C-alpha positions as MATLAB code, in Angstrom:
seq = 'MTEDQKTFLRMHVVEQKSYDTICRELNISRVTLSQWYEELTEERTEIAKIRTIWTRKRFTSEFVDFYNWYISKDRKCEYCGITESEIGYLLENRELSTKRITTRGRTLEFDRKDPNLAYSELNNIVLACYWCNNAKTDTFTYEEFKIVGEVFSRIWKERYRKTLDKVSPLSPFT';
ca = [
      68.131  172.781  185.751;
      69.094  170.489  188.615;
      67.305  167.268  189.523;
      66.009  168.932  192.709;
      64.573  171.784  190.636;
      62.871  169.291  188.298;
      61.445  167.498  191.315;
      60.280  170.818  192.757;
      58.476  171.710  189.501;
      56.824  168.303  189.331;
      55.739  168.416  192.958;
      54.580  172.039  193.070;
      53.313  172.842  189.576;
      52.207  169.431  188.319;
      51.139  167.688  191.539;
      50.273  170.968  193.284;
      51.906  170.062  196.572;
      52.463  172.805  199.130;
      55.823  174.387  199.863;
      55.711  172.890  203.357;
      55.365  169.385  201.960;
      58.117  169.955  199.407;
      60.445  171.449  202.033;
      60.001  168.350  204.204;
      60.334  165.830  201.372;
      63.330  167.457  199.670;
      64.904  168.918  202.800;
      65.165  172.314  201.115;
      64.359  175.709  202.618;
      61.325  177.771  201.672;
      63.638  180.595  200.600;
      65.348  178.287  198.094;
      61.972  177.120  196.739;
      60.879  180.732  196.302;
      64.086  181.512  194.412;
      63.562  178.478  192.171;
      59.959  179.479  191.572;
      61.152  182.804  190.154;
      64.083  181.304  188.233;
      61.940  178.632  186.555;
      59.323  180.951  185.049;
      59.779  179.603  181.521;
      59.394  175.988  182.656;
      56.337  176.856  184.780;
      54.780  178.594  181.766;
      55.215  175.455  179.642;
      53.528  173.326  182.305;
      50.735  175.913  182.576;
      50.136  175.613  178.814;
      49.734  171.853  179.199;
      47.342  172.379  182.119;
      45.285  174.749  179.930;
      45.009  172.058  177.260;
      43.959  169.515  179.884;
      41.319  171.888  181.254;
      40.014  173.072  177.877;
      39.592  169.549  176.508;
      38.031  168.391  179.793;
      40.231  165.344  180.132;
      38.899  163.330  183.027;
      42.252  161.861  184.024;
      44.181  163.500  186.820;
      46.387  166.300  185.535;
      49.563  164.531  186.635;
      48.608  161.486  184.527;
      47.757  163.665  181.534;
      50.978  165.648  181.951;
      53.116  162.490  182.066;
      51.293  161.113  179.008;
      51.628  164.398  177.092;
      55.348  164.930  177.703;
      56.075  161.310  176.755;
      54.565  161.738  173.274;
      56.595  162.379  170.159;
      55.407  165.633  168.597;
      54.212  163.990  165.388;
      50.899  162.992  163.860;
      49.823  159.467  164.739;
      48.484  158.934  161.234;
      50.797  160.617  158.716;
      53.858  161.181  160.905;
      54.317  164.879  160.147;
      56.020  166.737  162.994;
      55.142  170.172  164.325;
      58.468  171.504  163.040;
      57.751  170.111  159.554;
      54.278  171.693  159.643;
      55.900  175.017  160.537;
      58.425  174.696  157.733;
      55.759  173.835  155.126;
      53.501  176.664  156.324;
      56.387  179.132  156.221;
      57.162  178.102  152.649;
      53.504  178.167  151.568;
      53.379  174.432  150.851;
      50.640  173.892  153.405;
      47.632  176.003  154.218;
      44.171  176.139  155.724;
      41.574  178.875  156.014;
      41.585  178.236  159.770;
      45.332  178.741  160.289;
      44.749  181.368  162.988;
      42.978  178.777  165.154;
      44.059  175.361  163.862;
      46.892  173.761  161.967;
      50.098  175.088  163.498;
      50.188  172.531  166.311;
      49.073  168.967  166.736;
      45.562  168.246  167.969;
      43.991  165.441  169.962;
      42.091  162.681  168.238;
      40.054  159.987  169.881;
      40.840  156.637  168.304;
      37.325  155.555  169.243;
      35.097  158.636  168.885;
      32.410  157.026  171.047;
      34.636  157.398  174.086;
      35.109  160.783  175.714;
      38.512  162.223  176.528;
      38.554  159.946  179.534;
      41.013  157.227  178.617;
      44.466  158.400  177.650;
      45.097  155.197  175.696;
      42.215  156.288  173.414;
      43.879  159.640  172.612;
      46.533  160.298  169.965;
      48.175  163.413  168.582;
      47.084  164.219  165.032;
      47.771  167.010  162.589;
      44.870  169.259  161.647;
      44.596  167.686  158.200;
      44.362  164.090  159.446;
      42.118  164.999  162.374;
      39.814  166.965  160.090;
      39.647  164.218  157.455;
      39.195  161.312  159.893;
      36.150  162.854  161.573;
      34.098  160.152  163.297;
      33.706  158.243  160.021;
      36.905  156.221  159.898;
      38.244  153.827  162.486;
      41.738  154.301  163.871;
      42.985  151.339  161.814;
      41.344  152.614  158.617;
      42.817  156.060  159.006;
      46.325  154.724  159.588;
      46.087  153.571  155.930;
      44.904  157.009  154.780;
      47.689  158.588  156.825;
      50.275  156.689  154.772;
      49.067  158.538  151.655;
      49.170  161.899  153.463;
      52.690  161.040  154.621;
      53.920  160.498  151.056;
      52.416  163.844  150.010;
      53.980  165.753  152.939;
      57.389  164.163  152.327;
      57.269  165.087  148.643;
      56.294  168.686  149.442;
      58.998  168.866  152.085;
      61.600  167.526  149.644;
      60.532  169.988  146.913;
      60.622  172.871  149.375;
      64.109  171.922  150.538;
      65.239  171.757  146.909;
      63.834  175.264  146.237;
      65.234  176.812  149.393;
      68.562  174.977  149.423;
      69.122  172.854  146.288;
      72.078  170.996  147.783;
      70.250  169.852  150.944;
      69.400  166.139  150.976;
      65.883  165.094  152.030;
      65.811  164.083  155.675;
];
């Protein structure tokens, strides 16, 4: 994807600027923008998924601010550090489970560091795995749960290491 195409996606799909505005600002024809729109279906779909999250959670920030915040985040739990790919690996190897796996657990969730604040301030929001988010509830402070997350982290790493040993005994723990 070219830099102009990235700019087009940001302007049209994220910022929701019109083709006329984009044509003027980028000095690109409408025909070219239409071609890019069709070519970049996969990228547009990914942005649409992020917009759905933003809408569903009723974040009060502007979408462009939420989008920039979201894409800047590492895809790991704020508390225990497990990544979405590690969650997938542990689920696949039956080292992780939940009764709610059809609706929760496969991807990271949003946690409010201060549960008294709504989803209005992005600096109050962190990504958390289902297990940390579920255990933290509104009972623990952010700082308190960072300590609990260290214990979860040791457990996940041990399970991950054991699973790697079972699946591929010669693989070192990463």
